[in-house]
Short mmCIF file of C-alpha atoms and ligand atoms in Angstrom, two decimals:
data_model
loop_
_atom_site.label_atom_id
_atom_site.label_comp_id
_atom_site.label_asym_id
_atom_site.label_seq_id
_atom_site.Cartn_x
_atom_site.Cartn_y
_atom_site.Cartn_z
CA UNK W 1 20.27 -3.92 33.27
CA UNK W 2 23.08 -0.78 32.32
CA UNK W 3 25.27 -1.96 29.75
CA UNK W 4 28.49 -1.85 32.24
CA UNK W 5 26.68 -4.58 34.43
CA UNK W 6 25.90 -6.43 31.58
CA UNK W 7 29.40 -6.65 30.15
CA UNK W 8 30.26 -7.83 33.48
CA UNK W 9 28.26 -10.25 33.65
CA UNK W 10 28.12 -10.82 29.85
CA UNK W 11 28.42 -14.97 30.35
CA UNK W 12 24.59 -14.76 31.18
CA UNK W 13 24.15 -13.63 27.30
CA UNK W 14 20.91 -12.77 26.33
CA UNK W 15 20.09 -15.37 23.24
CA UNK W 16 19.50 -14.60 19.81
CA UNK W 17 19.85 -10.45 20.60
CA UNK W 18 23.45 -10.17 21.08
CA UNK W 19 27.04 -12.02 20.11
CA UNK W 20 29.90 -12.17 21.58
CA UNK W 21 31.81 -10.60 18.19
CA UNK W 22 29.52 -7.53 18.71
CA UNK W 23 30.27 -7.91 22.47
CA UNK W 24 34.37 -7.58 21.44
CA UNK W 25 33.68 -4.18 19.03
CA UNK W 26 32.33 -1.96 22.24
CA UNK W 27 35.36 -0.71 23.13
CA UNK W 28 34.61 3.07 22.05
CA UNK W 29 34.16 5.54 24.85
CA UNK W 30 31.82 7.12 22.88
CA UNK W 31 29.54 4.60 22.80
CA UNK W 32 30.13 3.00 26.31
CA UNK W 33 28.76 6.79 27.67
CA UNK W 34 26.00 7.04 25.00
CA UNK W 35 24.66 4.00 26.37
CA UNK W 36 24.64 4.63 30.01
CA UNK W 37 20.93 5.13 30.24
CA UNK W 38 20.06 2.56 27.85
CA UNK W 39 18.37 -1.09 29.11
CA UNK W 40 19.87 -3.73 27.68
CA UNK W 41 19.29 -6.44 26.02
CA UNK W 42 20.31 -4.90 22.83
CA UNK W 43 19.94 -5.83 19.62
CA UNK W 44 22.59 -4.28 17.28
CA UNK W 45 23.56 -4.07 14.16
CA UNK W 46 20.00 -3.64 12.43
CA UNK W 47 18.70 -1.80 9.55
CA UNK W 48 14.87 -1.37 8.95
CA UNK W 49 13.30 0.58 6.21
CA UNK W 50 10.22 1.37 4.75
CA UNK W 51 7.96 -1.10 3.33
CA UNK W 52 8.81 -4.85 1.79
CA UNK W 53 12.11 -3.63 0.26
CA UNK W 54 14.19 -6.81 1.02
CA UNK W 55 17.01 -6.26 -1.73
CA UNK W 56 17.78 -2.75 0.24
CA UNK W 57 17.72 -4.22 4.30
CA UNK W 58 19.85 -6.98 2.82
CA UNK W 59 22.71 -4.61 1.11
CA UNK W 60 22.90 -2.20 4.21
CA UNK W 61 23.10 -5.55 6.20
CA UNK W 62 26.10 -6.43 4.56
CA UNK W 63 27.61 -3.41 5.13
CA UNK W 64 27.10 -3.77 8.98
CA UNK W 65 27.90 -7.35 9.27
CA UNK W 66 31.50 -6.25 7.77
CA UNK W 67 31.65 -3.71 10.20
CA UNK W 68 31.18 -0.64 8.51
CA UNK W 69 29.60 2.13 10.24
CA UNK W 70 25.28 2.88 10.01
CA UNK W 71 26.19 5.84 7.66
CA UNK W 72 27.51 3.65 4.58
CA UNK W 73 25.01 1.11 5.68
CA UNK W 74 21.98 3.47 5.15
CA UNK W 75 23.01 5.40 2.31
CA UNK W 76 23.89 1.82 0.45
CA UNK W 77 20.96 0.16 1.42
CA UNK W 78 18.38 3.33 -0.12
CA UNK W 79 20.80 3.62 -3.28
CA UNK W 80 19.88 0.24 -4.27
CA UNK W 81 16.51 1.51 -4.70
CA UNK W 82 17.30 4.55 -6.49
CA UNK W 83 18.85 2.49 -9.15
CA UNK W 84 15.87 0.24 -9.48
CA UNK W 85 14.24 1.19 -12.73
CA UNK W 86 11.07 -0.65 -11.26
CA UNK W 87 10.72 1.32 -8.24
CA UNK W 88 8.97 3.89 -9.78
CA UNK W 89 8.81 6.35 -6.47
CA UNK W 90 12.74 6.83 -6.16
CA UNK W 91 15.23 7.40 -8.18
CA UNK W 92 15.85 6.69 -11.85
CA UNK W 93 11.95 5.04 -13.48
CA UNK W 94 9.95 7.42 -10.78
CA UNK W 95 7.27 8.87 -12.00
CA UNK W 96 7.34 12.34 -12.68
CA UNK W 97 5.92 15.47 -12.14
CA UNK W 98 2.89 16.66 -13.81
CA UNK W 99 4.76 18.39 -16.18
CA UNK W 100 7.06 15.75 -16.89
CA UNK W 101 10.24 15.68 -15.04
CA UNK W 102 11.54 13.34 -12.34
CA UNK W 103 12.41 15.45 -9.50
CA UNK W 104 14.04 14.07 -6.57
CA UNK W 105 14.02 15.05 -2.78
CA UNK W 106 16.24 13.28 -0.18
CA UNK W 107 17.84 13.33 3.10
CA UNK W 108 20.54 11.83 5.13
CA UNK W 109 21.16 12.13 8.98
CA UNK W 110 23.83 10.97 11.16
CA UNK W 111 25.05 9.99 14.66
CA UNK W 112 26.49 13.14 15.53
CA UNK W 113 23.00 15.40 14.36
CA UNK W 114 24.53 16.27 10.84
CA UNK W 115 22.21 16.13 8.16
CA UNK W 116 21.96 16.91 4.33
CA UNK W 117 19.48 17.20 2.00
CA UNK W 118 18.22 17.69 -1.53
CA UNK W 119 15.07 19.27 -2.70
CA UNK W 120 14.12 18.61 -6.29
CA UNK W 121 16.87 17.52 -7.57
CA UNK W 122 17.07 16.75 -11.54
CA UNK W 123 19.14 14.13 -14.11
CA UNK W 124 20.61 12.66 -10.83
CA UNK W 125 20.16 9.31 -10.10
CA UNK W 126 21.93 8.92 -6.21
CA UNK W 127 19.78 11.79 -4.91
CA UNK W 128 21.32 10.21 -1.35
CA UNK W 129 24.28 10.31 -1.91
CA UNK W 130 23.78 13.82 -3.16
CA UNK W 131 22.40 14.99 0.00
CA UNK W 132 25.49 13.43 1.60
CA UNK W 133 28.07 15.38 -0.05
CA UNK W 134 25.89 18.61 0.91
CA UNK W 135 26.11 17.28 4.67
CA UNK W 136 30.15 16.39 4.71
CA UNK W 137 31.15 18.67 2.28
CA UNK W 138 29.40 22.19 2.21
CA UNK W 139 28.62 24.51 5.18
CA UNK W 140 25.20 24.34 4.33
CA UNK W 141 22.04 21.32 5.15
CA UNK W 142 20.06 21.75 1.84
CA UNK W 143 20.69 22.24 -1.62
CA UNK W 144 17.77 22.61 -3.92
CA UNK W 145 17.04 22.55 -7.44
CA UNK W 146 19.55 24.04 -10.64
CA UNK W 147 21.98 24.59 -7.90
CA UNK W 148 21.92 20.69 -6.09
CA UNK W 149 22.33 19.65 -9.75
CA UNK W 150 25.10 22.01 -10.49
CA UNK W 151 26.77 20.46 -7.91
CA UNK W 152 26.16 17.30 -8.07
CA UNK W 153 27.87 17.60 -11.29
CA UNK W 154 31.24 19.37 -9.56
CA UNK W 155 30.84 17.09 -7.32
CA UNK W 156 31.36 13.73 -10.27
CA UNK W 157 28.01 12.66 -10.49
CA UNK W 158 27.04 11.96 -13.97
CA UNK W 159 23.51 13.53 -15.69
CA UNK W 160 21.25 10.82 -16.40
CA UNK W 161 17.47 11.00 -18.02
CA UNK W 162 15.59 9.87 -15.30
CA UNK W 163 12.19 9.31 -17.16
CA UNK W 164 11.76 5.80 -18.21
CA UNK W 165 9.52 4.84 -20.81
CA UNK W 166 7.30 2.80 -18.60
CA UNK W 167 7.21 5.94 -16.47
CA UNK W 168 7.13 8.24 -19.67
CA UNK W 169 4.23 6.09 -20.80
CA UNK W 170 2.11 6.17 -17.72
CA UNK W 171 2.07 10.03 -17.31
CA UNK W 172 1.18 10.13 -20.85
CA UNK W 173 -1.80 8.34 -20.00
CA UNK W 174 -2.75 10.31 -17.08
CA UNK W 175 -2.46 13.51 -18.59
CA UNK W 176 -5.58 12.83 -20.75
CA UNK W 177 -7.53 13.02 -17.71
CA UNK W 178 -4.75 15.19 -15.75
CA UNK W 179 -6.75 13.96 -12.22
CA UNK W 180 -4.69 14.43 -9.55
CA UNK W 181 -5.90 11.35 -7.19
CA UNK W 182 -3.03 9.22 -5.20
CA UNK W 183 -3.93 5.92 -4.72
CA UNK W 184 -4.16 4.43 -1.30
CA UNK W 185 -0.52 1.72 -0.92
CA UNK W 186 -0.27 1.91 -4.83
CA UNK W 187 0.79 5.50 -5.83
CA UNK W 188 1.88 6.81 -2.72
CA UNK W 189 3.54 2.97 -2.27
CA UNK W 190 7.47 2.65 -2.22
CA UNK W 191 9.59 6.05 -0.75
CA UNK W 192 12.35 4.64 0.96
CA UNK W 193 13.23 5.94 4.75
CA UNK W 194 16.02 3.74 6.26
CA UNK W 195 17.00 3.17 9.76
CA UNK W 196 20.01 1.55 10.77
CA UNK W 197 22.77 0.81 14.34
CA UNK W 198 26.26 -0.09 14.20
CA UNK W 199 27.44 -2.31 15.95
CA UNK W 200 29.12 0.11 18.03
CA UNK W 201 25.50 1.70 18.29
CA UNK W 202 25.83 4.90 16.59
CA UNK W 203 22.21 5.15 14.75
CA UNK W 204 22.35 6.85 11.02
CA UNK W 205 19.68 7.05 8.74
CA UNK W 206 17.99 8.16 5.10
CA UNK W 207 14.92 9.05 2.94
CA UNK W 208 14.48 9.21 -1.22
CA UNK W 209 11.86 9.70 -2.87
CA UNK W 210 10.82 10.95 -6.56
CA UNK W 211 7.69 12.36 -4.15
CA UNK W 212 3.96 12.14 -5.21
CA UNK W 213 3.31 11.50 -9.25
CA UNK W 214 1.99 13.84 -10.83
CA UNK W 215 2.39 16.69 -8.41
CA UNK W 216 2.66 20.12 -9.20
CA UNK W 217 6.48 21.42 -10.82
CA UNK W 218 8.38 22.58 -7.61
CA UNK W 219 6.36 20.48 -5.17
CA UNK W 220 8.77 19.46 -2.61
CA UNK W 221 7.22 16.50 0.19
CA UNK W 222 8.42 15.44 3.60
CA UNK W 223 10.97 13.03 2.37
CA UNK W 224 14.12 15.99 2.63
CA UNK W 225 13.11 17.82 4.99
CA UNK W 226 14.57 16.84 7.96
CA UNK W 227 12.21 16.55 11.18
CA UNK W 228 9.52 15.56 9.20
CA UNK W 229 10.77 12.71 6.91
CA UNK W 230 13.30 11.57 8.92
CA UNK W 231 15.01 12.14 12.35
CA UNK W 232 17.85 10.88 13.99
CA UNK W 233 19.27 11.55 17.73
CA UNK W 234 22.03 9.01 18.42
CA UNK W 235 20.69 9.48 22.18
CA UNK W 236 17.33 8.19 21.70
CA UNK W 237 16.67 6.72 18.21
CA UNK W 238 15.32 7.06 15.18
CA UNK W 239 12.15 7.45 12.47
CA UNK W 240 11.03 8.09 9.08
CA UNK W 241 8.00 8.16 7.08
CA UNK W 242 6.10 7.30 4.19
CA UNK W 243 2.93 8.46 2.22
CA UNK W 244 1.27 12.08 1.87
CA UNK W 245 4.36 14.04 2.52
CA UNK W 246 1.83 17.17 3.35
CA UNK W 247 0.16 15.78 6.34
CA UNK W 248 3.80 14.53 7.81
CA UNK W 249 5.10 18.07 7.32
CA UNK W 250 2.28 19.48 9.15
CA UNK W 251 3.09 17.10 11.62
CA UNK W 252 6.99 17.26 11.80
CA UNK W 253 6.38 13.61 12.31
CA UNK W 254 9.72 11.91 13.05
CA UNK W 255 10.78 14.54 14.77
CA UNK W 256 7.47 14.06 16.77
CA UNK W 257 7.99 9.96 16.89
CA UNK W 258 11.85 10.57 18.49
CA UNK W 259 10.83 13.08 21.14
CA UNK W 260 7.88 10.65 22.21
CA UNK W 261 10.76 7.90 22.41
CA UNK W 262 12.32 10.28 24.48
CA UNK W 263 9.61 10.75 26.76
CA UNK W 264 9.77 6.77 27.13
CA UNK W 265 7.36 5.40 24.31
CA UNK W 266 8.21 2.22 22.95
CA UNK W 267 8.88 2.94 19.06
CA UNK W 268 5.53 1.37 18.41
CA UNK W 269 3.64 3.43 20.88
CA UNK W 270 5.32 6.43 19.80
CA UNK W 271 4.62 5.86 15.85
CA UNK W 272 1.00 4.79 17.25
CA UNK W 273 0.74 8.45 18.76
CA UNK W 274 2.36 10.21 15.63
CA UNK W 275 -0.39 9.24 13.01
CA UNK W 276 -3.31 9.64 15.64
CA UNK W 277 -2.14 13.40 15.74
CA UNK W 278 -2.38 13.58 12.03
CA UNK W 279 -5.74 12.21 11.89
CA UNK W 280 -6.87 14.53 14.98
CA UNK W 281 -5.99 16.97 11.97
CA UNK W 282 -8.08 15.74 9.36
CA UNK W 283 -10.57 14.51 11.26
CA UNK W 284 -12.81 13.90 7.79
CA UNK W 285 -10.21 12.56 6.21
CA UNK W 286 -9.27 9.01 5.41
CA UNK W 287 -8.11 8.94 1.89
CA UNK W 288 -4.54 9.17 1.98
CA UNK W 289 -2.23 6.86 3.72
CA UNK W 290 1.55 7.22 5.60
CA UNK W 291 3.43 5.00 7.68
CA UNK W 292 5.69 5.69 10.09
CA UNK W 293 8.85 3.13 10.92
CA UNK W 294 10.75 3.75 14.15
CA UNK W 295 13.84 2.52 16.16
CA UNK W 296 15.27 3.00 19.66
CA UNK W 297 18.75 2.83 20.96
CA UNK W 298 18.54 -0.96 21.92
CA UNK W 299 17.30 -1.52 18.49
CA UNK W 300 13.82 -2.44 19.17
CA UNK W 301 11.12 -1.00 16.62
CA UNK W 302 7.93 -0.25 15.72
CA UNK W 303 5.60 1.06 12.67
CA UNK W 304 1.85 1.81 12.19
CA UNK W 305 0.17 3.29 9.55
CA UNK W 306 -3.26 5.16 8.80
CA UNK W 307 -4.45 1.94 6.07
CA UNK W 308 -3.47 -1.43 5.94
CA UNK W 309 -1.21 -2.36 3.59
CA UNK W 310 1.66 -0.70 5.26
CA UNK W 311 5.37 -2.78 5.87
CA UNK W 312 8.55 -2.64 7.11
CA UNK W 313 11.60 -4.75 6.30
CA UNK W 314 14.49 -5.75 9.14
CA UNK W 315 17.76 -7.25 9.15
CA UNK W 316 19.02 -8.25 12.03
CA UNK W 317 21.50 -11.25 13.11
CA UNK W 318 18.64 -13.27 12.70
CA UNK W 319 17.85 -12.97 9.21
CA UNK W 320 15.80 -10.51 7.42
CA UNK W 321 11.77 -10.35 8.10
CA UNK W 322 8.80 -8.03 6.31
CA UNK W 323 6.92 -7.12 9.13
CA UNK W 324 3.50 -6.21 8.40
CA UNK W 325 2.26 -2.83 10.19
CA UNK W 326 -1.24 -2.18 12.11
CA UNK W 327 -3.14 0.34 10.89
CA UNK W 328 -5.54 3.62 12.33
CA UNK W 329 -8.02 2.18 10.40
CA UNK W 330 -8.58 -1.48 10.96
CA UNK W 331 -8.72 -3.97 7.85
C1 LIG K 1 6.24 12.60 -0.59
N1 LIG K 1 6.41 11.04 1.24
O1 LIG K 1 6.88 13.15 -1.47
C2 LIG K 1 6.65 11.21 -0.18
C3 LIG K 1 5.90 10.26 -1.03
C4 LIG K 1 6.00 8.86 -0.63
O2 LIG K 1 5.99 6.69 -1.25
O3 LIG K 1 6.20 8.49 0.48
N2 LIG K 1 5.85 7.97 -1.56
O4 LIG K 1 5.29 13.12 -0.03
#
């Protein structure tokens, strides 16, 4: 059913995916013609992100259940893992590089196809946020290194040392042996990609990452680089990624996922299709893992990953859920 039909006959409802208040907020041309080739039943607002990170979902679910728009909700929801000192793959406690600094890479996308981004990025804790003023504020999509810093600083962010001593500790540790060798859903475990929809159905979303430990100075993953890390088209829907940055660049994986949804995947199918074409690359491979989350414009989503182990967290109406993701390889 088109939306317009629907809203006529809205009185039918459709349980448990739509209300009535989110009903009264689509009064935006703008979204009544993005949706004209959308089947309903909807479910909006949502947020999903990368693996079991509850405390994030649930902060960009406030922000949509007030109303706000998908672009506060997203870059909200990822800053509360930057700030966690225990996350130690974004933000502030991430482990560092193999020469001892936290570098940070990430991106931000919204409705209307802008994006920013930051490429390792130093002393800043709200990488995101970052990447957000290069999007809204410069004429430019990526800022990297001494200059992102520089102006992040102009910009009123404050310089913070992002090593902790947990984090300091471990790479002390591993540089006795200096072995490059990510573990499967441990050290490659907890880069944040967010999805989220309004509930006016404009679809935002956001990656950060402090990238793979121990990687070389200057190493820059998939996480800011738009296309690959994440990809948004407000026509269509959305998708991100986790794990071995490398193999999604080689990929341009969400870009990939959203043109499959395009094609008329379901999100799972297409995120299905998106790691099969990055083990058809490394066909002797199977010793690094990524996931793959992904959203549509009705809000329905999908995920799949190359080893179990893999999750995704949602918010919806309903509450908020970990959904566990099926894997290439089978458990
Ligand atoms: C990277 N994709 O820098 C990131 C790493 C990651 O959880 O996802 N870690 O390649």
């Amino acid at each position: 059913m088109k939306r317009r039909n629907f809203l006529k006959n809205s009185t039918i409802g459709t349980a448990g995916l739509i209300t009535a208040p989110i009903l009264a907020s689509f009064d935006s041309t703008e979204s009544i013609n993005s949706l004209d080739n959308v089947d309903l039943p909807i479910q909006w607002p949502i947020a999903i992100c990368t693996w079991n990170f509850a405390n994030a979902t649930a902060k960009a679910w406030e922000v949509l259940s007030a109303g706000g728009n998908s672009l506060d909700a997203v870059e909200q929801g990822v800053m509360v893992e930057e700030a966690d000192v225990n996350n130690q793959t974004v933000g502030k406690g991430g482990r560092p590089d193999r020469d001892g600094h936290v570098t940070l890479d990430a991106c931000i996308m919204d409705k209307d196809g802008n994006c920013g981004a930051v490429i390792y990025l130093q002393n800043i804790t709200h990488a995101v946020s970052v990447a957000r003023r290069v999007m809204e504020e410069t004429p430019h999509v990526m800022l990297a290194g001494k200059g992102a810093e520089q102006f992040a600083y102009e910009k009123g962010f404050k310089k913070e040392d992002l090593l902790t001593d947990k984090s300091k500790a471990e790479w002390t540790t591993w540089k006795k042996t200096s072995q490059y060798k990510p573990v499967i859903n441990i050290e490659n475990h907890d880069t944040i990609g967010m999805l989220a929809i309004d509930k006016n159905g404009e679809i935002s979303g956001a990656c950060t990452t402090s990238g793979m430990a121990y990687k070389y100075g200057g190493r820059v993953g998939d996480s800011p680089i738009i296309g690959a890390g994440l990809f948004v088209d407000n026509e269509v829907g959305g998708a991100t990624a986790t794990g071995v940055g490398e193999e999604v660049v080689r990929t341009v994986g969400s870009f990939l996922i959203v043109e499959l949804m395009r094609q008329g995947k379901t999100p799972q199918e297409a995120c299905e299709e998106g790691v099969k074409r990055i083990m058809d690359k490394n066909k002797d491979r199977r010793d690094f893992q990524i996931g793959f989350i992904a959203i549509n414009k009705k809000g329905e989503t999908g995920s799949y990953c190359i080893h179990p182990g893999f999750s995704y967290s949602m918010y919806t109406k309903a509450g908020q859920v970990n959904k566990p993701s099926e894997s290439y390889i089978k458990p």
